[in-house]
Coordinates of C-alpha atoms in Angstrom, one line a residue:
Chain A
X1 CA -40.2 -7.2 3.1
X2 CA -41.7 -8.0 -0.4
X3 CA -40.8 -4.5 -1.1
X4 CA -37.2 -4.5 -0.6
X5 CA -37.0 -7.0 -3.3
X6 CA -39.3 -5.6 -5.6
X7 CA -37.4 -2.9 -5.8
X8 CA -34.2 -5.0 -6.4
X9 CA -35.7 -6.6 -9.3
X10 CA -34.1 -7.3 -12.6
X11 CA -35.1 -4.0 -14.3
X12 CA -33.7 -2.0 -11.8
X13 CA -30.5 -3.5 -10.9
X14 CA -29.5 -5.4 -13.4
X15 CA -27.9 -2.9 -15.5
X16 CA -25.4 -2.6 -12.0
X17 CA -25.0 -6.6 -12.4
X18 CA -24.0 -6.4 -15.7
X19 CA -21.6 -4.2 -15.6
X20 CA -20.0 -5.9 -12.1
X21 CA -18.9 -8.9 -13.7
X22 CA -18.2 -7.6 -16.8
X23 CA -15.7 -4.9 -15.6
X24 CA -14.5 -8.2 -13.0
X25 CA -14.5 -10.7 -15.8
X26 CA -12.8 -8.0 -18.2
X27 CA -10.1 -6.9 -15.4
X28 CA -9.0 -9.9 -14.7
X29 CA -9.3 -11.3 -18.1
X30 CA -7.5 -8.8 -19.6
X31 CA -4.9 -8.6 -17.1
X32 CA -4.3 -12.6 -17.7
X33 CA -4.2 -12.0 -21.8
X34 CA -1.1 -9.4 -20.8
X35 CA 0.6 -11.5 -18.9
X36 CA 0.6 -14.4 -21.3
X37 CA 1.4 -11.9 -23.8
X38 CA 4.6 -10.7 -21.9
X39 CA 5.5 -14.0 -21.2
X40 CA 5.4 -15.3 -25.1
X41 CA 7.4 -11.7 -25.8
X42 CA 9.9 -12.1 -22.9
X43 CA 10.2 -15.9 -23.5
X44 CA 11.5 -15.6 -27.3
X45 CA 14.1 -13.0 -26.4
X46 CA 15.8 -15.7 -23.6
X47 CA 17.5 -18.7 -24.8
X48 CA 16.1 -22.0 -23.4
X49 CA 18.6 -22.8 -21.0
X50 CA 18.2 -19.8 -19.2
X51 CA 14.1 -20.1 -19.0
X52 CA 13.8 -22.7 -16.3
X53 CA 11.9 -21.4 -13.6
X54 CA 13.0 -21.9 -9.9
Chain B
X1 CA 7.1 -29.6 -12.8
X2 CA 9.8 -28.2 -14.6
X3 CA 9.1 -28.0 -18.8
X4 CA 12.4 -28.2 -20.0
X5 CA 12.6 -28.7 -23.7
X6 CA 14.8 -31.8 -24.4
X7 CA 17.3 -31.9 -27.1
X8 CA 15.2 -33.4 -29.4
X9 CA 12.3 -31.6 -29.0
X10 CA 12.2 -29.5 -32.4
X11 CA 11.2 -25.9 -31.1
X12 CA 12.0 -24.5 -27.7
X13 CA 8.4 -23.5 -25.8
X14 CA 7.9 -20.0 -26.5
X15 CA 5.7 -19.0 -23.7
X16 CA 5.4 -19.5 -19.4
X17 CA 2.8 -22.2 -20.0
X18 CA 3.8 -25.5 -19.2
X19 CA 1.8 -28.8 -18.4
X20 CA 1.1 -28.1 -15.2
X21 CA -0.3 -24.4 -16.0
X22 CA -2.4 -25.4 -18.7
X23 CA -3.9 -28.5 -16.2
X24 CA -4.5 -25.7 -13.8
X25 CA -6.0 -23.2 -16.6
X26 CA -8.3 -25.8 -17.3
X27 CA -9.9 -26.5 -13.8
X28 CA -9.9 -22.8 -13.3
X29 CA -12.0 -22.2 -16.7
X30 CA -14.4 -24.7 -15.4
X31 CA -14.5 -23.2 -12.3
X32 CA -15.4 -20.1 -13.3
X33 CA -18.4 -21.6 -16.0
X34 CA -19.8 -23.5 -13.0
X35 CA -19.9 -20.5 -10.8
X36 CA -21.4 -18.6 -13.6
X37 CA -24.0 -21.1 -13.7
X38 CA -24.9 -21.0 -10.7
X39 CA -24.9 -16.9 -10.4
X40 CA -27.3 -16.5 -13.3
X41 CA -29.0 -20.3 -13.7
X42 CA -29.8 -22.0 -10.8
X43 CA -30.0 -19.5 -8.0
X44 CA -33.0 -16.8 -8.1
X45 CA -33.0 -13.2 -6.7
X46 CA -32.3 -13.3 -3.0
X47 CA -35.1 -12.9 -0.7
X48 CA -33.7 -9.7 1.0
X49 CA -31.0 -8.8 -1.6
X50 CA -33.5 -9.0 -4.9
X51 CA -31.0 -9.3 -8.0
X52 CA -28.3 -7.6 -6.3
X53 CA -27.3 -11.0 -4.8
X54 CA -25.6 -12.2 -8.3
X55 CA -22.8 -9.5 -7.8
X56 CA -21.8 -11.3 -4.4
X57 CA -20.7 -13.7 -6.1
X58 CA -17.6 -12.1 -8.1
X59 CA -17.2 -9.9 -5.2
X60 CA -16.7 -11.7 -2.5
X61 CA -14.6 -14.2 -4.2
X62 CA -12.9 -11.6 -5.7
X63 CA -12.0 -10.3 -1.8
X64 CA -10.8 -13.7 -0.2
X65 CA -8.2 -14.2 -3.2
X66 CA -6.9 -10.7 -2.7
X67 CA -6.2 -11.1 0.9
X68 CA -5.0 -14.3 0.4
X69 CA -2.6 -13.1 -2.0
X70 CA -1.6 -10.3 0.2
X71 CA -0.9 -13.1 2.6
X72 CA 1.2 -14.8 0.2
X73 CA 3.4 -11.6 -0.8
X74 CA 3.7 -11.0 3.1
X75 CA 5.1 -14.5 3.6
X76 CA 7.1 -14.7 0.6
X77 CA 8.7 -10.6 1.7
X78 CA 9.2 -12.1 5.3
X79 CA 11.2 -15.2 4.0
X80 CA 13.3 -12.7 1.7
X81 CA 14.2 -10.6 4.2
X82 CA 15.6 -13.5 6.2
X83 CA 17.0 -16.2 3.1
X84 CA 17.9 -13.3 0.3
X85 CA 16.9 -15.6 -2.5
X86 CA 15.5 -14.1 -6.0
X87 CA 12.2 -16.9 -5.6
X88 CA 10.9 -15.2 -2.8
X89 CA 11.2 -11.5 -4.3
X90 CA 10.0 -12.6 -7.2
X91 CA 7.0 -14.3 -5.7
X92 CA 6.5 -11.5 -3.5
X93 CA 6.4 -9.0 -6.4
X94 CA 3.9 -11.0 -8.4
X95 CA 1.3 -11.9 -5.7
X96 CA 1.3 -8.4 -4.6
X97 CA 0.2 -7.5 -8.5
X98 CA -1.9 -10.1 -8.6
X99 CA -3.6 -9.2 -5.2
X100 CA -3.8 -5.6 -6.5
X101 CA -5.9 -6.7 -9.4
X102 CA -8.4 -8.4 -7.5
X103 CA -8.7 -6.1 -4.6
X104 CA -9.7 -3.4 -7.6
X105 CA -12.5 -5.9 -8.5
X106 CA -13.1 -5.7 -5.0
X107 CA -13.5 -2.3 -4.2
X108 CA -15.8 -1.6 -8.2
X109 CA -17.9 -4.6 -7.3
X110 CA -18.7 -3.4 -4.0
X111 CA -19.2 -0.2 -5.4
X112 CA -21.5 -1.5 -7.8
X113 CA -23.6 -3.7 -5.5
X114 CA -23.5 -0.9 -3.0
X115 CA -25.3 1.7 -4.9
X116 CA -28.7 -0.3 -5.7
X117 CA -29.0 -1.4 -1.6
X118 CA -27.5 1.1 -0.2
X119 CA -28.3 4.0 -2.3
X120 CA -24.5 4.8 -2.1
X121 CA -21.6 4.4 -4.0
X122 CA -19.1 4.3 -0.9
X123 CA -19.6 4.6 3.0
X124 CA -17.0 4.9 5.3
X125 CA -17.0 1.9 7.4
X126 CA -14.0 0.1 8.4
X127 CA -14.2 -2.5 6.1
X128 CA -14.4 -0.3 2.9
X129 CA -11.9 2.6 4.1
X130 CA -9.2 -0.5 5.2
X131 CA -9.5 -1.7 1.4
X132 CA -9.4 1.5 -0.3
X133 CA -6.2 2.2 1.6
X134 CA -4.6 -1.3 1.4
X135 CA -5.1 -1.1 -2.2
X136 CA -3.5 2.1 -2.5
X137 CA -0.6 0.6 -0.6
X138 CA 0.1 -2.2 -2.9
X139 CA -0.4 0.7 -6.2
X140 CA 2.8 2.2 -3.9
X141 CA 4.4 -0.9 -4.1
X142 CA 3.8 -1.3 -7.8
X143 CA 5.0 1.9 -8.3
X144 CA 8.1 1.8 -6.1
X145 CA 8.7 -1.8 -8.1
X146 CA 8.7 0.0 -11.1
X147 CA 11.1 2.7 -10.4
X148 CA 14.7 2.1 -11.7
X149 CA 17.0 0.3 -9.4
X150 CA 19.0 -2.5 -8.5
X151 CA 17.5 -6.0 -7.9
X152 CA 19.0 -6.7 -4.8
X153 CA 18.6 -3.0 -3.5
X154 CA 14.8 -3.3 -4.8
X155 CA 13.8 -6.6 -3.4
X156 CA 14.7 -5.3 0.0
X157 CA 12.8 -2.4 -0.5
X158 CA 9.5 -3.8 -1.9
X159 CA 10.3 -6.7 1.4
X160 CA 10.0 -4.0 4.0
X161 CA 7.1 -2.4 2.2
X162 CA 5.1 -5.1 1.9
X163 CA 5.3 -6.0 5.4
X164 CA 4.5 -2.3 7.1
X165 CA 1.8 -2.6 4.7
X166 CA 0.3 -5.3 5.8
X167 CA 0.9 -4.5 9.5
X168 CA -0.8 -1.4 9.6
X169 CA -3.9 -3.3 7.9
X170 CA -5.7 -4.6 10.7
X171 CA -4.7 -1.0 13.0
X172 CA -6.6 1.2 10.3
X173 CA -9.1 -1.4 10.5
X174 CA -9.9 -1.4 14.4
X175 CA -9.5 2.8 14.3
X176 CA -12.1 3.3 11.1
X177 CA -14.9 0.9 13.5
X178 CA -14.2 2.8 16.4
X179 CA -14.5 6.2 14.6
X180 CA -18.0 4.9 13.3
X181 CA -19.1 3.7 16.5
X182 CA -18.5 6.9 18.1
X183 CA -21.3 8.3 15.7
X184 CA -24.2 7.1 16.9
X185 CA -27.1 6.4 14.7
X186 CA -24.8 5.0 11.9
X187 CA -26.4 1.8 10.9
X188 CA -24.4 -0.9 10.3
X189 CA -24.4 -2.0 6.4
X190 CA -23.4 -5.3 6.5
X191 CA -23.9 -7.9 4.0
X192 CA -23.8 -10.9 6.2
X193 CA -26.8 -10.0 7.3
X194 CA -28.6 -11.9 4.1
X195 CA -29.2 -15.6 5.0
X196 CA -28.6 -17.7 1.9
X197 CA -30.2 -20.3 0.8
X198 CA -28.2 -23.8 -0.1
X199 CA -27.6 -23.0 -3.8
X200 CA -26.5 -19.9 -3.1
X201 CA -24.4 -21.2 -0.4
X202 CA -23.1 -23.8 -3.3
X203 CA -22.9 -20.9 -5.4
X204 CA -20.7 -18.8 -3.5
X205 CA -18.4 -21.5 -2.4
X206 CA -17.5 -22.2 -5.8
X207 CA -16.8 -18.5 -6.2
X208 CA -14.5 -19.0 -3.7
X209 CA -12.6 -22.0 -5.3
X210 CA -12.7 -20.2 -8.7
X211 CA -11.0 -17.6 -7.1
X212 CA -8.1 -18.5 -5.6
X213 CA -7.6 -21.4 -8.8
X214 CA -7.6 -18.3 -11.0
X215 CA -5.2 -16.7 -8.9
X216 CA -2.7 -19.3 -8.8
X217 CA -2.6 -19.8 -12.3
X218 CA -2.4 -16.0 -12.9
X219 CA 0.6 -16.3 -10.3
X220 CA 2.4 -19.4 -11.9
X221 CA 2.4 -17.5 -15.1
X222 CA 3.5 -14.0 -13.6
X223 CA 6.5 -15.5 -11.4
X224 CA 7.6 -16.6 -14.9
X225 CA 7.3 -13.3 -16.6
X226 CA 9.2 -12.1 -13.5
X227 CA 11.6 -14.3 -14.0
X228 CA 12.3 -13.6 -17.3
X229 CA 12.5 -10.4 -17.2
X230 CA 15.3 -10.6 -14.8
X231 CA 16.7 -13.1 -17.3
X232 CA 16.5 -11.1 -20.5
X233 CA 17.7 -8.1 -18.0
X234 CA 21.4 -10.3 -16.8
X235 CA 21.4 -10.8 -20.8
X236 CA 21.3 -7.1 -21.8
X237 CA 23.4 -6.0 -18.8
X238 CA 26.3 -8.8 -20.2
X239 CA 25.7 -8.0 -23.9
X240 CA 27.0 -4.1 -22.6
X241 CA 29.3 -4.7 -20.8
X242 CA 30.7 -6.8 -23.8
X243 CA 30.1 -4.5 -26.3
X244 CA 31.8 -1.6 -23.6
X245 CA 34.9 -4.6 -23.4
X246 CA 35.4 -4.5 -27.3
X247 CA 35.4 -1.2 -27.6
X248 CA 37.8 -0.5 -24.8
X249 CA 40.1 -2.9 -26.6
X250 CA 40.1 -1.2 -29.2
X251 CA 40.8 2.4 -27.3
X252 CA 43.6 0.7 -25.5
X253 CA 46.4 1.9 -27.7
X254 CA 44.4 5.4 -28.0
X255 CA 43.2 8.3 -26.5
X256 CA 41.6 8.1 -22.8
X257 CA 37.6 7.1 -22.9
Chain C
X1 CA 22.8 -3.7 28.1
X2 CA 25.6 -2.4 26.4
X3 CA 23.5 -3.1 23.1
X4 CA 20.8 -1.0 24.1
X5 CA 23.8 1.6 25.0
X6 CA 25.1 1.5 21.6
X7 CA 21.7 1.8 20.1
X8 CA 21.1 4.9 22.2
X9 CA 24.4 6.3 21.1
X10 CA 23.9 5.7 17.8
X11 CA 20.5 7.3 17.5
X12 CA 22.0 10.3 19.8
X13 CA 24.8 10.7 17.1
X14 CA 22.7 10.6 14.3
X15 CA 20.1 13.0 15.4
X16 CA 22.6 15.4 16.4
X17 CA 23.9 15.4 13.1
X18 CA 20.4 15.7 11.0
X19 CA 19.6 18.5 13.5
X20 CA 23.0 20.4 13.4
X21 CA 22.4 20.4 9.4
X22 CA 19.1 21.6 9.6
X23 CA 20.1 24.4 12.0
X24 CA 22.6 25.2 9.0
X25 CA 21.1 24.9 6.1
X26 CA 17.4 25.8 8.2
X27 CA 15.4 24.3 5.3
X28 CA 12.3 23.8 7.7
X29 CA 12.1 26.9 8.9
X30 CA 12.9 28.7 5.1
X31 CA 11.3 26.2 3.2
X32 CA 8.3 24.3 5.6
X33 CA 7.3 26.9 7.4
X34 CA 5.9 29.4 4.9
X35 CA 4.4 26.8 3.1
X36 CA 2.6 26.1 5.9
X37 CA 1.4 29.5 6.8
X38 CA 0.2 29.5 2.9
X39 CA -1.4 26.2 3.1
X40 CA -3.6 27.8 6.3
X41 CA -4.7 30.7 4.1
X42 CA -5.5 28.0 1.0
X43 CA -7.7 26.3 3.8
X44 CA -9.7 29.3 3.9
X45 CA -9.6 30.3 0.7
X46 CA -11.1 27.1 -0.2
X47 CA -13.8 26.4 2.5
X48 CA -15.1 29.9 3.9
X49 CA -13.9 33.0 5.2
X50 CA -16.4 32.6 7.9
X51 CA -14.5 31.9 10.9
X52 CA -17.2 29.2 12.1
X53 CA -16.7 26.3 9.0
X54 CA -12.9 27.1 10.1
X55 CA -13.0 26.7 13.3
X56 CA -15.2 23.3 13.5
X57 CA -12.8 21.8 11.2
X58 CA -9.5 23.0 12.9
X59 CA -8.7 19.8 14.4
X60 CA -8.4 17.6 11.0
X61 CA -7.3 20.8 8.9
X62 CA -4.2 21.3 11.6
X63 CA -3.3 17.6 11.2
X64 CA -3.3 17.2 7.3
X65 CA -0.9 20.6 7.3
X66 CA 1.4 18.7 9.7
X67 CA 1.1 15.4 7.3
X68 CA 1.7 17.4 4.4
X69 CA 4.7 19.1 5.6
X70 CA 5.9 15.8 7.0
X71 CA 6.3 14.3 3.3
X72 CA 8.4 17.4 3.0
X73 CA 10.5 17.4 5.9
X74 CA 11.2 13.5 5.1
X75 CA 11.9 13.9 1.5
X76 CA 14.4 17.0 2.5
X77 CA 16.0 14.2 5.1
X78 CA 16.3 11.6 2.4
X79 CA 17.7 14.0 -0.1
X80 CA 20.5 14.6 2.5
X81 CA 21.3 11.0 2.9
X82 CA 22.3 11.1 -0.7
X83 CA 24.6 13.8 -0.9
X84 CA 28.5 13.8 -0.8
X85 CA 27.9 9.8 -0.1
X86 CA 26.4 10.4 3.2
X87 CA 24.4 7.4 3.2
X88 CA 27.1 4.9 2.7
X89 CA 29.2 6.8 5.2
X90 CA 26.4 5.6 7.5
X91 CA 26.5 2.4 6.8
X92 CA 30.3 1.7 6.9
X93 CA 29.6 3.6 10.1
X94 CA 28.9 0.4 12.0
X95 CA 26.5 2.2 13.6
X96 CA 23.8 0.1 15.1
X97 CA 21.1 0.1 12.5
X98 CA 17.8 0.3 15.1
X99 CA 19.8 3.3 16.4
X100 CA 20.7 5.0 13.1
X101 CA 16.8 4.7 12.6
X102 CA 15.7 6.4 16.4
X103 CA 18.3 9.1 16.0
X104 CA 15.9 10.2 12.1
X105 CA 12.8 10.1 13.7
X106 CA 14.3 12.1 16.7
X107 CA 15.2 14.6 14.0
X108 CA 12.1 14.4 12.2
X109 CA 10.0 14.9 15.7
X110 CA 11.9 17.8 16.8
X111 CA 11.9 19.6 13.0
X112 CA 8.3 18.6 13.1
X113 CA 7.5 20.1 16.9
X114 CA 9.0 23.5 15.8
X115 CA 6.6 23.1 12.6
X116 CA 3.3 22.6 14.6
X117 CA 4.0 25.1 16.8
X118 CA 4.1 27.9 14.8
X119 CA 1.1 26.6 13.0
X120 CA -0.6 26.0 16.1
X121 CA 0.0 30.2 16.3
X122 CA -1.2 30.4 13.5
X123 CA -4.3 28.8 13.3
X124 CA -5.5 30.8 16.4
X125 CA -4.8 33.6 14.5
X126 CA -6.0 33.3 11.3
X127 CA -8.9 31.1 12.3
X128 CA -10.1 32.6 15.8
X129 CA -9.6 29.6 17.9
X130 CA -10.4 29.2 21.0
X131 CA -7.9 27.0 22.5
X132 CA -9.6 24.5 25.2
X133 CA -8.1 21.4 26.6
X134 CA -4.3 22.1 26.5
X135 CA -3.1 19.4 28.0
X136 CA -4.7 17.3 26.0
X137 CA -3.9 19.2 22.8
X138 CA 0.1 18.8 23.6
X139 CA -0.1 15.5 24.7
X140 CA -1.7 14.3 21.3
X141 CA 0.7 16.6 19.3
X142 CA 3.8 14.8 21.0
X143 CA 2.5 11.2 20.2
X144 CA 1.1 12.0 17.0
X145 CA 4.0 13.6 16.0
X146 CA 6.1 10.8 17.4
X147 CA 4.1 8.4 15.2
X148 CA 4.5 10.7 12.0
X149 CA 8.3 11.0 13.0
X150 CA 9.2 7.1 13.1
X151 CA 7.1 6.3 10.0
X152 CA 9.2 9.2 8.3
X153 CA 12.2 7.7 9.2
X154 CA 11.2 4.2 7.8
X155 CA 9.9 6.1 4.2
X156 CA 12.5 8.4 3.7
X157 CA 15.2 5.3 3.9
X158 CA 13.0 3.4 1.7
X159 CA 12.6 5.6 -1.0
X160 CA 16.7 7.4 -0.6
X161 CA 18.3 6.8 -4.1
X162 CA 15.4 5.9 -5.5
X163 CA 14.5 7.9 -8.8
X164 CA 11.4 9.6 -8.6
X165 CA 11.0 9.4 -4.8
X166 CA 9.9 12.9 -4.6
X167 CA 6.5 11.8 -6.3
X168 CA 6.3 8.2 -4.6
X169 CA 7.2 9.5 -1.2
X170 CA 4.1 10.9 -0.8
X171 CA 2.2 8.5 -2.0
X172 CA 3.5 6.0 0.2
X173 CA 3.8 7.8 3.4
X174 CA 0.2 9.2 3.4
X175 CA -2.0 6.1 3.4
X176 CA 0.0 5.0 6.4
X177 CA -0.1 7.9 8.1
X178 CA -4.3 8.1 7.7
X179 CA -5.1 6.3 11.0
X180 CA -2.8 8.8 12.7
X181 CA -4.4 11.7 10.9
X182 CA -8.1 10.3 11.9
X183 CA -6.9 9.7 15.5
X184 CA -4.8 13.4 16.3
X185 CA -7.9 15.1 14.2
X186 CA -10.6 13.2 16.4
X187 CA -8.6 14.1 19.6
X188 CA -8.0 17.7 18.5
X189 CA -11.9 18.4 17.9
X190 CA -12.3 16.8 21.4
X191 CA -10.2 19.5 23.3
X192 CA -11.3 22.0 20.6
X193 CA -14.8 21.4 22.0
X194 CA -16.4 20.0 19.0
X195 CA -15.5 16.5 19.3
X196 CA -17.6 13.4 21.3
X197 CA -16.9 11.6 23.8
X198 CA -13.2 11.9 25.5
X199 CA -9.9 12.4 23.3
X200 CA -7.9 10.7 25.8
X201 CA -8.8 6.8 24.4
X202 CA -7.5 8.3 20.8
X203 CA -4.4 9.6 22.5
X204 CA -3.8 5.6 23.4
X205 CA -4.8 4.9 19.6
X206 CA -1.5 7.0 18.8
X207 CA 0.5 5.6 21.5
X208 CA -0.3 2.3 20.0
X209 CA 0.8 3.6 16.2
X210 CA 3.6 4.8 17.7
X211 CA 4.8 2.1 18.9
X212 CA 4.0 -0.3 16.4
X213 CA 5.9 1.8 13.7
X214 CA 9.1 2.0 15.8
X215 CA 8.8 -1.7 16.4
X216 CA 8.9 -1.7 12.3
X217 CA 11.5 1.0 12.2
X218 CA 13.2 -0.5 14.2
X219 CA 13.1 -4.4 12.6
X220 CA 13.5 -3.4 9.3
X221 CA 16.1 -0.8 10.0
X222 CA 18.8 -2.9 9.4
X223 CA 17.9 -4.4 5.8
X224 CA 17.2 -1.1 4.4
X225 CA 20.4 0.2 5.3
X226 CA 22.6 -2.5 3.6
X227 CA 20.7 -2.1 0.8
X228 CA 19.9 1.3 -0.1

């Protein structure tokens, strides 16, 4: 089975890893940087009694 | 764990982190550096999976926390239907966002890792099929959260959505595997077939602490934003009206509005 | 019982009424129907002339017709429950809510019957079938269409008074109605003679998606209409 993972090798398939945890990393990354940007935006435009959550 | 400012605290917190998120943040980070570690460091290319193994970890991580997130939204729909609170909406609305995130991960990381071992970017099996469509159920119920209405009248809707959803989840599930076993000669593509080795094993699990850490953090932070929003909304609805009650009393001697 | 009799009455008053303004206004026989004698001729525009590609993919082609026209059938019922306050008639009604939601999908099923048939015409027409299996063929067409029927009459409600709901209707109705489109087109093939095995276990596949949508319907009837 020596070729199954020869053929799985770094040069072949790592430009497919790469890209899988970049595009995850960068998804969910960038999706978390919006929130927090929404929530800074959103939180100056409430006064401070009103931003207690729950 | 609330963060409210005190009086003489000099300048009110402007943004949804609080102790508690930032405590969180942290672990989560570290999480997510240790899993890296392991993906790249210490484990080698999998016996039967070659390189191809390393995705596995983002992906099935990436899986778990969407269901479980889906679970959450469920719940929290099922509890607004019955207790009409503005939590549970809220909750609802933001795990289901959060959920749809990761399930995209899901379904690009799969793709990904499916195209080196499988020599396909996407098979029909009941597994994929069921996430493709649950994820274009929770786009509908981003969408339909989007659309202009009232809160209450919104809530309810997204409620009952997110429950059919979710029902009909495990029934396209059991009908996609039956369609494929009719087909004889389809082989089954499984990725459970690999047996991993302990740090792999390690590896994966704390994927799958990372993940669901992440996600809560993501959701502490996006309840907030939900939250405010509805604020600032109630803020913007009374400044109107207010500005609609001064100019009516100035009209009340005149002409008819 | 007598809940069970006001449920019945209420879905019975309700259908009448979608089905008396249909016969008035006939906007699926004006409107549906011809789109769905085009969307047959598209089909063949778009795959092959030849009658065989046709024919061997009559079963699934039949079914996403029906699903398409569906989305139109329930957005027309939606759009009704918005005019001239119509929908908050309903629910000052006092109507039983589980009712209210049987007596739409009745609608829908019988709108949607008179829709399949004629497309059933003609498909044999334009596409030379060869019609095997009849009993079959109906009985999938009334649960399938009994299925489509009940999740229409949970949609439609959900998106009425929504803006935009003519572009998210669709979106939100197909996806669920996918296992019913695989299961009717599987069964179809079957009786068509192209399918495997016997059609009769995807015939229970639809009995259960019937069933578990008007179970839904019929829970989360009553929220969505307080609120919408």
């Amino acid at each position: 089975m020596s070729g199954v993972v020869a053929t799985l090798g770094w040069d072949e398939v790592g430009g497919y890893v790469v890209v899988a945890w970049v595009a995850g990393v960068g998804a969910i990354g960038g999706y978390a940087a919006s929130v927090v940007r929404k929530g800074r935006r959103l939180s100056r435009q409430v006064p401070p009694e009103s931003r207690r959550w729950m | 764990m609330t963060d409210l400012p005190t009086p003489t605290h000099p300048a009110p917190v402007d943004s949804t982190g609080s102790r508690g998120s930032r405590i969180l943040g942290a672990i989560a980070a570290g999480l997510v550096a240790a899993t890296c570690f392991y993906a790249f460091v210490v484990t080698g290319p999998d016996s039967q999976l070659g390189e191809t193994v390393r995705i596995l970890y983002l992906h099935v991580p990436s899986v778990i926390t969407a269901y479980l997130l889906v679970a959450i939204a469920a719940g929290a729909s099922a509890f607004h239907l019955w207790k009409r609170n503005e939590f549970s909406d809220l909750l609802a609305a933001s795990a289901t966002e959060i959920g749809m995130v990761f399930l995209g991960v899901t379904l690009v990381t799969g793709m990904l890792w499916g195209r080196p071992t499988w020599g396909v970017y996407w098979v029909w099996d009941a597994r994929l099929t069921t996430t493709a469509l649950l994820f274009l159920m929770l786009v509908g119920y981003a969408v339909v959260r989007s659309l202009p209405a009232e809160p209450r009248s919104r809530a309810t809707r997204s409620a009952v959505l997110s429950l059919v959803s979710l029902a009909l989840v495990p029934v396209v599930s059991r009908s996609v595997e039956w369609w494929n076993s009719l087909h004889q000669g389809q082989t089954v593509l499984g990725t459970s077939d690999a047996k991993l080795d302990g740090a792999q094993l390690f590896g994966l699990f704390l994927g799958m602490v990372s993940g669901p850490v992440i996600a809560a953090w993501l959701l502490m932070h996006r309840f907030r934003v939900a939250w405010l929003a509805e604020r600032a909304e109630e803020l913007g609805l009374d400044a109107a009206i207010a500005a609609r009650r001064l100019e009516a009393g100035g009209d009340a001697a005149g002409a008819t509005s | 019982m007598s809940a069970l009799r006001e449920v019945l009455a209420a879905a019975a008053l309700v259908a009448g009424k979608d089905l008396r303004i249909e016969a008035r206004s006939r906007v699926a026989t004006n409107h549906v129907l011809p789109f769905v004698a085009v969307v047959v001729m598209l089909f063949a525009f778009a795959l092959d002339t030849e009658a065989t590609t046709l024919r061997r993919a009559a079963g699934g082609l039949f079914w996403v017709t029906v699903v398409f026209a569906a989305v139109l059938v329930v957005q027309r019922g939606a759009q009704l429950e918005q005019q001239d306050g119509a929908g908050e008639a309903l629910r000052l009604s006092g109507l039983r809510p589980a009712g209210v939601f049987l007596g739409k999908g009745a609608a829908l099923f019988v709108e949607l019957m008179v829709v399949e048939v004629v497309l059933a015409v003609a498909m044999v027409v334009l596409y030379d079938l060869r019609l095997g299996g009849v009993v079959l063929l109906v009985v999938t067409a009334v649960v399938a269409t009994a299925a489509i029927a009940a999740a229409g009459a949970i949609y439609g409600p959900l998106v009425a008074g929504l803006s935009g709901r003519e572009t998210v209707l669709p979106l939100l109705l197909l996806p669920v109605l996918a296992p019913v489109l695989l299961a009717a087109s599987r069964a179809f093939e079957v009786a068509l003679g192209r399918g495997v095995g016997s059609g009769w276990p995807w015939v229970g596949m639809l009995g259960m998606l019937c069933g578990i949508y008007v179970v839904l319907g019929a829970l989360t009837s009553g929220p969505l209409l307080d609120e919408t």
